[in-house]
PDB file of C-alpha atoms in Angstrom:
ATOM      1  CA  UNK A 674      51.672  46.312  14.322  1.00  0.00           C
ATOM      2  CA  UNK A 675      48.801  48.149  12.920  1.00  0.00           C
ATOM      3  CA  UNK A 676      48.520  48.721   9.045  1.00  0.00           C
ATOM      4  CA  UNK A 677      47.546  48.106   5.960  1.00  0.00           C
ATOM      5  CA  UNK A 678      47.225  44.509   5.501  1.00  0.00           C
ATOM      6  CA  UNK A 679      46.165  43.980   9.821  1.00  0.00           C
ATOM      7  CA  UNK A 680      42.896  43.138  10.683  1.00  0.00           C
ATOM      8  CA  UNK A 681      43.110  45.718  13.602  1.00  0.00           C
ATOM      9  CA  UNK A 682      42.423  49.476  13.841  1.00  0.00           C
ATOM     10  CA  UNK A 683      42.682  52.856  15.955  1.00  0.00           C
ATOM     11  CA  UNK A 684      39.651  54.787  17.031  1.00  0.00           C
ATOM     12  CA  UNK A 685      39.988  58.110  18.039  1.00  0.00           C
ATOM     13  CA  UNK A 686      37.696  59.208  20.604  1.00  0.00           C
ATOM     14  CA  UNK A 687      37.481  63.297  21.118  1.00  0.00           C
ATOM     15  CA  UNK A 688      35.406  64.212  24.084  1.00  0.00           C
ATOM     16  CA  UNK A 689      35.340  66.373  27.142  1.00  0.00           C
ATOM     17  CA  UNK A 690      34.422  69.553  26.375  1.00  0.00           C
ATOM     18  CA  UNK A 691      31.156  71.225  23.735  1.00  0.00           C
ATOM     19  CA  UNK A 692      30.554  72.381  20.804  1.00  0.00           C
ATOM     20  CA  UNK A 693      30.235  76.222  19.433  1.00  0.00           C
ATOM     21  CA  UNK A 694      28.463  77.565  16.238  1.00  0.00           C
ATOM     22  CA  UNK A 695      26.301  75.941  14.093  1.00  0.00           C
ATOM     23  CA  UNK A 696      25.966  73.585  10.413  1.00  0.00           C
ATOM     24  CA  UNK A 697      29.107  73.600   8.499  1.00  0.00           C
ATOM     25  CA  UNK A 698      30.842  76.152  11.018  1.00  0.00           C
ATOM     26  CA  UNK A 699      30.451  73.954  14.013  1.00  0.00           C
ATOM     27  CA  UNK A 700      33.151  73.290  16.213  1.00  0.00           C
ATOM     28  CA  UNK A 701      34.371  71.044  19.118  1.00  0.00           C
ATOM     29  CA  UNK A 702      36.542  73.336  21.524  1.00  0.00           C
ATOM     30  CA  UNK A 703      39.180  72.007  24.788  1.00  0.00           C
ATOM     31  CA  UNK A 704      38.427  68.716  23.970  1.00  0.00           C
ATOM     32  CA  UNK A 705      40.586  65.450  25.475  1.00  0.00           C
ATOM     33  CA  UNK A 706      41.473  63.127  23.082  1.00  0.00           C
ATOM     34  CA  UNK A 707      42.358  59.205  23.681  1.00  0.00           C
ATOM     35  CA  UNK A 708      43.179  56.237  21.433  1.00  0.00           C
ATOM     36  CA  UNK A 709      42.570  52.724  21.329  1.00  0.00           C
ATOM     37  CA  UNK A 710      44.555  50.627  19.808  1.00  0.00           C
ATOM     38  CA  UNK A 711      43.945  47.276  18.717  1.00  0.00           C
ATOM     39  CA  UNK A 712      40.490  47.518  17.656  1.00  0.00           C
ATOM     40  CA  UNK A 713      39.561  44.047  15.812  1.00  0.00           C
ATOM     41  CA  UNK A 714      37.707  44.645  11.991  1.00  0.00           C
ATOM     42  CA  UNK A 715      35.913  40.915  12.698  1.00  0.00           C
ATOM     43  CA  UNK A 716      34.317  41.726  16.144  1.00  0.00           C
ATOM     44  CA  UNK A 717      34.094  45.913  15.932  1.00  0.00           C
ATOM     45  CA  UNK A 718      30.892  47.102  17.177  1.00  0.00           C
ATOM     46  CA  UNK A 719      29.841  50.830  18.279  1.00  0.00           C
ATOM     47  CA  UNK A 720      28.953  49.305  21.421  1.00  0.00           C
ATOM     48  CA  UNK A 721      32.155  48.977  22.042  1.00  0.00           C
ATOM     49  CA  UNK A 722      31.851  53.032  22.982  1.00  0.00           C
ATOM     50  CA  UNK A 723      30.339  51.865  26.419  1.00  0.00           C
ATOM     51  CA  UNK A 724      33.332  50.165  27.579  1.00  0.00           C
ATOM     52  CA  UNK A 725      35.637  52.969  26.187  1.00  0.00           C
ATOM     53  CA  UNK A 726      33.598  55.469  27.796  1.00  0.00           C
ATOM     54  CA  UNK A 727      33.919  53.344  31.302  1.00  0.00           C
ATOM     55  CA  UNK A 728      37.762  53.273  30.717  1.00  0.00           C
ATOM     56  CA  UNK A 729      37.413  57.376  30.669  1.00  0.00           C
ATOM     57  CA  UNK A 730      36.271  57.168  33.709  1.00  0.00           C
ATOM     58  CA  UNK A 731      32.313  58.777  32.155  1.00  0.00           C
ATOM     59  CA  UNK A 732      29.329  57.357  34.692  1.00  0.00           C
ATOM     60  CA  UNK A 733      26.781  55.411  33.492  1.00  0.00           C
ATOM     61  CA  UNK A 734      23.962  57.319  33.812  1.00  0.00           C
ATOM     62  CA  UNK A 735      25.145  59.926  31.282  1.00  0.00           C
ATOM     63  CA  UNK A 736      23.590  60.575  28.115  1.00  0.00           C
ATOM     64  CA  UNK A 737      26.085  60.487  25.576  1.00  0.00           C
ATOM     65  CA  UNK A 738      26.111  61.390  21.623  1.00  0.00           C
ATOM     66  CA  UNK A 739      28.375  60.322  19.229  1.00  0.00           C
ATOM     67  CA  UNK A 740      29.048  61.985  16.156  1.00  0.00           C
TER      68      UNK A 740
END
């Protein structure tokens, strides 16, 4: 079980849709979100977003940001 004293985490991912409005009023509208669980703190890397992005099902050759 995830929590305070486990070495594992939850990332949120929110994607799908765009943003609206700019600086501090900036918004993401009709967005999916997903979870994955189980995320290790030892072996976390952000290019672990490829694989999650492959699991959602994204193609490759998309250009993707991540805020």
């Amino acid at each position: 079980m995830v929590g305070v004293d486990s070495d594992e985490f939850t990332v949120e991912v929110h994607h799908g849709e765009f943003f609206v409005r700019q600086g501090s009023n900036r918004a993401y509208v009709d967005e999916r979100v997903n979870w994955f669980d189980h995320c290790d703190i030892d072996t976390w890397s952000p290019l672990w977003f490829e694989d999650f992005f492959e699991e959602l099902h994204y193609p490759k050759s998309v250009a993707f940001k991540i805020y």
